[in-house]
PDB file of C-alpha atoms in Angstrom:
ATOM      1  CA  MET A  22       0.216   0.243   0.449  1.00 95.00           C
ATOM      2  CA  ASN A  23       1.297   3.648  -0.936  1.00 97.00           C
ATOM      3  CA  ILE A  24       0.306   6.301   1.755  1.00 98.00           C
ATOM      4  CA  THR A  25       0.993   9.871   1.055  1.00 98.00           C
ATOM      5  CA  ILE A  26       0.760  12.803   2.775  1.00 98.00           C
ATOM      6  CA  ILE A  27       0.276  15.711   1.556  1.00 98.00           C
ATOM      7  CA  GLY A  28       0.521  19.169   4.354  1.00 97.00           C
ATOM      8  CA  VAL A  29       0.523  22.710   4.081  1.00 96.00           C
ATOM      9  CA  GLY A  30       3.564  24.602   5.131  1.00 94.00           C
ATOM     10  CA  LYS A  31       6.764  22.695   6.962  1.00 93.00           C
ATOM     11  CA  ILE A  32       7.804  21.235  10.494  1.00 93.00           C
ATOM     12  CA  LYS A  33       9.501  24.253  12.103  1.00 91.00           C
ATOM     13  CA  GLU A  34      10.021  22.717  15.197  1.00 93.00           C
ATOM     14  CA  LYS A  35      12.799  20.296  16.141  1.00 96.00           C
ATOM     15  CA  PHE A  36      10.936  17.411  18.809  1.00 95.00           C
ATOM     16  CA  MET A  37       8.292  17.594  15.916  1.00 95.00           C
ATOM     17  CA  GLN A  38      10.414  16.633  12.833  1.00 96.00           C
ATOM     18  CA  GLU A  39      12.075  13.963  15.393  1.00 97.00           C
ATOM     19  CA  ALA A  40       8.381  12.247  15.988  1.00 96.00           C
ATOM     20  CA  ILE A  41       7.382  12.594  12.540  1.00 97.00           C
ATOM     21  CA  LYS A  42      11.087  10.458  11.545  1.00 97.00           C
ATOM     22  CA  GLU A  43       9.664   7.888  14.422  1.00 97.00           C
ATOM     23  CA  TYR A  44       6.419   7.490  12.888  1.00 97.00           C
ATOM     24  CA  SER A  45       7.429   7.242   9.296  1.00 97.00           C
ATOM     25  CA  LYS A  46      10.322   4.705  10.207  1.00 97.00           C
ATOM     26  CA  ARG A  47       7.926   2.768  12.397  1.00 96.00           C
ATOM     27  CA  LEU A  48       4.627   2.535   8.814  1.00 97.00           C
ATOM     28  CA  SER A  49       7.866   1.559   6.842  1.00 97.00           C
ATOM     29  CA  ARG A  50       7.349  -1.998   8.254  1.00 96.00           C
ATOM     30  CA  TYR A  51       3.351  -1.677   6.402  1.00 96.00           C
ATOM     31  CA  CYS A  52       3.207   0.496   3.771  1.00 97.00           C
ATOM     32  CA  ASN A  53       5.183   3.146   1.782  1.00 98.00           C
ATOM     33  CA  LEU A  54       4.968   6.593   2.673  1.00 98.00           C
ATOM     34  CA  GLU A  55       5.837   9.338   1.546  1.00 98.00           C
ATOM     35  CA  ILE A  56       5.338  13.110   2.976  1.00 98.00           C
ATOM     36  CA  ILE A  57       4.914  16.095   0.537  1.00 98.00           C
ATOM     37  CA  GLU A  58       4.932  19.689   2.298  1.00 97.00           C
ATOM     38  CA  VAL A  59       3.621  22.270   0.084  1.00 97.00           C
ATOM     39  CA  ILE A  60       4.443  26.159   0.710  1.00 95.00           C
ATOM     40  CA  ASP A  61       1.760  27.582   2.990  1.00 93.00           C
ATOM     41  CA  GLU A  62       0.591  31.942   2.009  1.00 91.00           C
ATOM     42  CA  LYS A  63       1.520  33.798   4.727  1.00 88.00           C
ATOM     43  CA  ALA A  64      -2.294  34.679   6.293  1.00 83.00           C
ATOM     44  CA  PRO A  65      -1.987  38.573   8.750  1.00 83.00           C
ATOM     45  CA  GLU A  66      -4.358  38.516  11.040  1.00 85.00           C
ATOM     46  CA  ASN A  67      -8.127  39.894  10.068  1.00 88.00           C
ATOM     47  CA  LEU A  68      -8.106  38.384   6.652  1.00 91.00           C
ATOM     48  CA  SER A  69     -11.952  39.416   5.151  1.00 92.00           C
ATOM     49  CA  GLU A  70     -13.219  36.218   3.605  1.00 93.00           C
ATOM     50  CA  LYS A  71     -12.225  36.854   0.075  1.00 94.00           C
ATOM     51  CA  GLU A  72      -8.865  37.287   1.079  1.00 94.00           C
ATOM     52  CA  ILE A  73      -9.293  33.657   3.117  1.00 94.00           C
ATOM     53  CA  ASN A  74     -10.738  32.060   0.107  1.00 95.00           C
ATOM     54  CA  ILE A  75      -7.834  33.824  -2.368  1.00 95.00           C
ATOM     55  CA  ILE A  76      -5.240  31.790   0.246  1.00 96.00           C
ATOM     56  CA  LYS A  77      -7.060  28.623   0.616  1.00 96.00           C
ATOM     57  CA  GLU A  78      -7.752  28.896  -3.553  1.00 97.00           C
ATOM     58  CA  LYS A  79      -3.785  29.128  -3.633  1.00 97.00           C
ATOM     59  CA  GLU A  80      -3.041  26.443  -1.190  1.00 97.00           C
ATOM     60  CA  GLY A  81      -5.071  23.945  -2.573  1.00 97.00           C
ATOM     61  CA  GLN A  82      -4.103  24.724  -6.535  1.00 98.00           C
ATOM     62  CA  ARG A  83      -0.793  23.500  -5.122  1.00 98.00           C
ATOM     63  CA  ILE A  84      -2.527  20.908  -2.897  1.00 98.00           C
ATOM     64  CA  LEU A  85      -4.211  19.674  -6.297  1.00 98.00           C
ATOM     65  CA  SER A  86      -0.957  19.360  -8.559  1.00 97.00           C
ATOM     66  CA  LYS A  87       0.587  17.314  -5.875  1.00 98.00           C
ATOM     67  CA  LEU A  88      -2.339  14.421  -6.562  1.00 97.00           C
ATOM     68  CA  ILE A  89      -1.559  11.033  -8.948  1.00 94.00           C
ATOM     69  CA  ALA A  90      -4.305   9.544 -10.708  1.00 91.00           C
ATOM     70  CA  ASN A  91      -6.303   7.269  -8.991  1.00 93.00           C
ATOM     71  CA  THR A  92      -6.256   8.019  -5.950  1.00 97.00           C
ATOM     72  CA  TYR A  93      -8.184   7.809  -3.168  1.00 98.00           C
ATOM     73  CA  VAL A  94      -8.389  11.484  -1.349  1.00 98.00           C
ATOM     74  CA  VAL A  95      -9.075  11.827   2.236  1.00 98.00           C
ATOM     75  CA  SER A  96      -9.412  15.428   3.469  1.00 98.00           C
ATOM     76  CA  LEU A  97      -9.154  15.633   7.341  1.00 97.00           C
ATOM     77  CA  ALA A  98     -11.560  18.659   8.113  1.00 94.00           C
ATOM     78  CA  ILE A  99     -13.328  19.476  11.196  1.00 91.00           C
ATOM     79  CA  ASP A 100     -16.792  18.843   9.518  1.00 92.00           C
ATOM     80  CA  GLY A 101     -15.862  15.333   8.319  1.00 96.00           C
ATOM     81  CA  LYS A 102     -16.660  12.023   9.703  1.00 97.00           C
ATOM     82  CA  ASN A 103     -15.324  10.800  13.183  1.00 96.00           C
ATOM     83  CA  LEU A 104     -13.771   7.109  13.033  1.00 97.00           C
ATOM     84  CA  SER A 105     -12.581   5.133  15.994  1.00 96.00           C
ATOM     85  CA  SER A 106      -8.764   3.857  15.695  1.00 95.00           C
ATOM     86  CA  GLU A 107     -10.998   0.756  15.074  1.00 96.00           C
ATOM     87  CA  ASP A 108     -13.007   1.960  12.373  1.00 97.00           C
ATOM     88  CA  PHE A 109     -10.065   3.712  10.678  1.00 97.00           C
ATOM     89  CA  SER A 110      -8.167   0.564  11.098  1.00 97.00           C
ATOM     90  CA  ARG A 111     -11.012  -0.769   8.787  1.00 97.00           C
ATOM     91  CA  LYS A 112     -11.742   1.475   6.583  1.00 97.00           C
ATOM     92  CA  ILE A 113      -7.865   1.528   5.851  1.00 97.00           C
ATOM     93  CA  ASP A 114      -8.619  -3.065   5.469  1.00 97.00           C
ATOM     94  CA  ASP A 115     -11.293  -2.197   3.039  1.00 97.00           C
ATOM     95  CA  LEU A 116      -9.909  -0.002   1.116  1.00 97.00           C
ATOM     96  CA  ALA A 117      -6.941  -2.260   0.089  1.00 95.00           C
ATOM     97  CA  LEU A 118      -9.374  -5.145  -0.842  1.00 94.00           C
ATOM     98  CA  GLU A 119     -10.772  -2.201  -2.523  1.00 96.00           C
ATOM     99  CA  GLY A 120      -7.971  -2.179  -5.135  1.00 94.00           C
ATOM    100  CA  LYS A 121      -7.422   1.459  -3.549  1.00 95.00           C
ATOM    101  CA  GLY A 122      -3.706   0.802  -3.229  1.00 93.00           C
ATOM    102  CA  ASP A 123      -2.689   4.657  -2.650  1.00 97.00           C
ATOM    103  CA  ILE A 124      -3.930   6.672  -0.130  1.00 98.00           C
ATOM    104  CA  THR A 125      -3.864  10.296   0.176  1.00 98.00           C
ATOM    105  CA  PHE A 126      -4.153  11.899   2.936  1.00 98.00           C
ATOM    106  CA  ILE A 127      -4.271  15.994   2.965  1.00 98.00           C
ATOM    107  CA  ILE A 128      -4.491  18.487   6.069  1.00 97.00           C
ATOM    108  CA  GLY A 129      -4.427  22.539   4.978  1.00 95.00           C
ATOM    109  CA  GLY A 130      -2.768  25.113   6.136  1.00 92.00           C
ATOM    110  CA  SER A 131      -4.259  27.580   9.335  1.00 89.00           C
ATOM    111  CA  LEU A 132      -7.389  28.707   7.205  1.00 92.00           C
ATOM    112  CA  GLY A 133      -8.633  24.771   6.660  1.00 93.00           C
ATOM    113  CA  LEU A 134      -9.085  23.522   2.890  1.00 96.00           C
ATOM    114  CA  SER A 135     -10.301  25.162  -0.632  1.00 97.00           C
ATOM    115  CA  ASP A 136     -13.311  24.221  -2.037  1.00 96.00           C
ATOM    116  CA  GLU A 137     -11.941  22.655  -5.014  1.00 97.00           C
ATOM    117  CA  VAL A 138     -10.174  20.107  -2.454  1.00 98.00           C
ATOM    118  CA  LEU A 139     -13.022  19.204  -0.612  1.00 98.00           C
ATOM    119  CA  ASN A 140     -14.386  18.463  -3.260  1.00 97.00           C
ATOM    120  CA  ARG A 141     -11.358  16.031  -4.313  1.00 97.00           C
ATOM    121  CA  SER A 142     -12.048  14.468  -1.686  1.00 98.00           C
ATOM    122  CA  ASP A 143     -13.158  10.606  -1.849  1.00 98.00           C
ATOM    123  CA  PHE A 144     -13.444  10.562   2.011  1.00 98.00           C
ATOM    124  CA  LYS A 145     -13.419  14.041   4.831  1.00 98.00           C
ATOM    125  CA  LEU A 146     -11.993  13.245   8.455  1.00 98.00           C
ATOM    126  CA  SER A 147     -12.545  14.691  11.034  1.00 96.00           C
ATOM    127  CA  PHE A 148     -10.251  13.582  14.418  1.00 93.00           C
ATOM    128  CA  SER A 149     -11.885  16.136  16.501  1.00 89.00           C
ATOM    129  CA  LYS A 150     -14.279  19.080  16.273  1.00 88.00           C
ATOM    130  CA  MET A 151     -11.612  20.436  18.120  1.00 86.00           C
ATOM    131  CA  THR A 152      -9.083  22.610  16.080  1.00 83.00           C
ATOM    132  CA  PHE A 153      -5.338  21.645  16.308  1.00 86.00           C
ATOM    133  CA  PRO A 154      -2.000  22.951  14.943  1.00 86.00           C
ATOM    134  CA  HIS A 155      -2.049  21.373  11.187  1.00 82.00           C
ATOM    135  CA  GLN A 156       1.959  20.931  12.486  1.00 85.00           C
ATOM    136  CA  LEU A 157       0.743  18.928  15.064  1.00 92.00           C
ATOM    137  CA  MET A 158      -2.087  17.042  12.510  1.00 94.00           C
ATOM    138  CA  ARG A 159       0.589  15.791  10.844  1.00 95.00           C
ATOM    139  CA  LEU A 160       2.297  13.840  13.526  1.00 96.00           C
ATOM    140  CA  ILE A 161      -1.625  12.684  15.188  1.00 96.00           C
ATOM    141  CA  LEU A 162      -2.710  11.330  11.763  1.00 97.00           C
ATOM    142  CA  LEU A 163       0.995   9.407  11.211  1.00 98.00           C
ATOM    143  CA  GLU A 164       0.072   8.113  14.482  1.00 97.00           C
ATOM    144  CA  GLN A 165      -3.152   6.533  14.125  1.00 97.00           C
ATOM    145  CA  ILE A 166      -2.499   5.463  10.125  1.00 98.00           C
ATOM    146  CA  TYR A 167       0.281   2.894  12.537  1.00 97.00           C
ATOM    147  CA  ARG A 168      -2.325   2.631  15.070  1.00 96.00           C
ATOM    148  CA  GLY A 169      -4.461   1.166  12.345  1.00 96.00           C
ATOM    149  CA  PHE A 170      -2.102  -1.077  11.068  1.00 96.00           C
ATOM    150  CA  LYS A 171      -1.028  -2.510  14.301  1.00 96.00           C
ATOM    151  CA  ILE A 172      -4.442  -3.182  14.402  1.00 95.00           C
ATOM    152  CA  SER A 173      -5.739  -4.656  11.789  1.00 95.00           C
ATOM    153  CA  ARG A 174      -2.947  -7.301  11.811  1.00 94.00           C
ATOM    154  CA  GLY A 175      -3.874  -7.652  15.436  1.00 93.00           C
ATOM    155  CA  GLU A 176      -0.330  -6.666  16.889  1.00 92.00           C
ATOM    156  CA  PRO A 177      -0.144  -5.000  19.988  1.00 88.00           C
ATOM    157  CA  TYR A 178       0.274  -2.104  20.838  1.00 77.00           C
ATOM    158  CA  HIS A 179      -3.287  -0.048  20.451  1.00 58.00           C
ATOM    159  CA  ARG A 180      -4.328  -0.054  24.010  1.00 61.00           C
TER     160      ARG A 180
END
């Protein structure tokens, strides 16, 4: 299985980079993982709705340009579907059984994802109604993908 994570912005904090590196290493036993960072737009305070949409559209175009043909796209969106770790694991397994060997997860920038990206998505996933920094979401997503593989194989880690 090939898993790609497209995230807006760079991970700046060294401790976060190290944690992401650790989960990437752990996942190498289960899948081919690629993490793609796209440049984020500068977003000053007090933006108008129009300015917010322009920024999301620019970031969205960068995201869409990185998608490969026939990949199954999962966008992280606050209004997406909430899944338990077990349900998430089953979702990944079901996609593999359906012949969808390429899955791309998309993490937007601080303003979220453009409508175009959300419309291209095959599935919208929410980890919580809470808002998390997009850098932290990359780590949380990697951990949940790793947990999902461990669950589906009945390996210890989940509890």
